[in-house]
Amino acid sequence: MIIDLRSDTVTKPCPQMLDAMMQARVGDDVFGEDPTVKQLEQRIATMFGKEKALFFPSGTMANQTAIKLHTIPGEQVICDKFAHIYNYESGGASFNSGVSCKLIDGNKGMFTAKQVLESINPPDYWYAKTSLVEIENTTNKGGGACWDFNEILKIRKVCINHELGFHLDGARIWNAIVAKNETTKQYGGVFDTISVCLSKGLGCPVGSVLIGDGIIMKNAIRIRKIFGGNMRQAGYLAAAALYALDNNIERLAEDHKKAKEIGETLAKLSIIRTIEPIETNIIIFELNTDINEIGFVKKLANKNIHIIGMGGRKLRMVTHMDYDNEMHERLLQVLKETKFD
């Protein structure tokens, strides 16, 4: 038994998803002729109450396209210091769009409307023009934390008052919606653009979708082409997403439950210094100073349990749909019985 908790991106399509993919009606999407891609885009646009959606091969490309749509070179994006667009997209904001990031020192990857207001540059020409606010929900480096929707609404007001775009990196928005009992329409009514990932919690092999209103999304397909993201018979991948939307959203609560149970077990170990509050499917914990991070990861790997070290004795586990009950019981047993000191 191999237990892989490095990320929720390690999942593989179930037989039913594979069957849906094999049965897909496809065409050349570059010519706008793939019916399954069109069905997926229309469905997700409707779910969020937006006019337009566009299928992408990755969440990074969807986010980078959104930044490009909202900005011109020399402008500035406000985001958290832990934001994925700043930390994990290979400097794409500067490389692709020629923009800089004004980093907010938030709390677990989240910040307040007041902090946004304080981060907007003055209008003088020697400052970079602030043009976009970006948030991430759930927050990856924040341990899967969920935003307070009321604070999102307050930030939206700041964006309106200062004519700023508002983008949501919704790589794990499905987890947030399930955990907080929210709706897709709530988010669609607040953000100008939203990227949603299909290959994390929903278990698809590939894909993200960028959603937005008609005007802002007008050039999205051109930017996707520039970034090399146009696909041909992409309906096979879109079919996996349609299956996931029907079958894999509500079950995210199971991942959240398992994550909390892992946290409870870790909390009883003397070698653990701290555990970040667990809201969804990400567990981030810190080892005591006398415990070697590399050694801890290696001991688990020797038992066919794979997790990620984040540096500074912090480690991460992520539950997902391929992490079943038998694996869960095995992990809890190993954590309780293994001597890590």
Short mmCIF file of C-alpha atoms in Angstrom, two decimals, residues 137-138 145-147 172-182 187 252 256 280:
data_model
loop_
_atom_site.label_atom_id
_atom_site.label_comp_id
_atom_site.label_asym_id
_atom_site.label_seq_id
_atom_site.Cartn_x
_atom_site.Cartn_y
_atom_site.Cartn_z
CA ASN A 137 -9.26 30.59 -1.57
CA THR A 138 -8.47 28.23 0.04
CA ALA A 145 -7.69 28.21 5.28
CA CYS A 146 -10.98 29.66 4.05
CA TRP A 147 -11.68 33.36 3.66
CA ARG A 172 -9.34 24.90 -4.15
CA ILE A 173 -12.53 26.96 -4.23
CA TRP A 174 -14.59 23.76 -4.21
CA ASN A 175 -13.11 22.90 -0.80
CA ALA A 176 -13.97 26.34 0.54
CA ILE A 177 -17.54 26.17 -0.77
CA VAL A 178 -18.12 22.77 0.85
CA ALA A 179 -16.44 23.69 4.14
CA LYS A 180 -18.24 27.02 4.51
CA ASN A 181 -21.57 25.95 2.96
CA GLU A 182 -21.30 28.71 0.35
CA TYR A 187 -18.36 34.11 -5.66
CA LEU A 252 -14.81 16.78 -0.40
CA HIS A 256 -11.84 17.49 5.32
CA THR A 280 -10.25 21.77 4.69
#
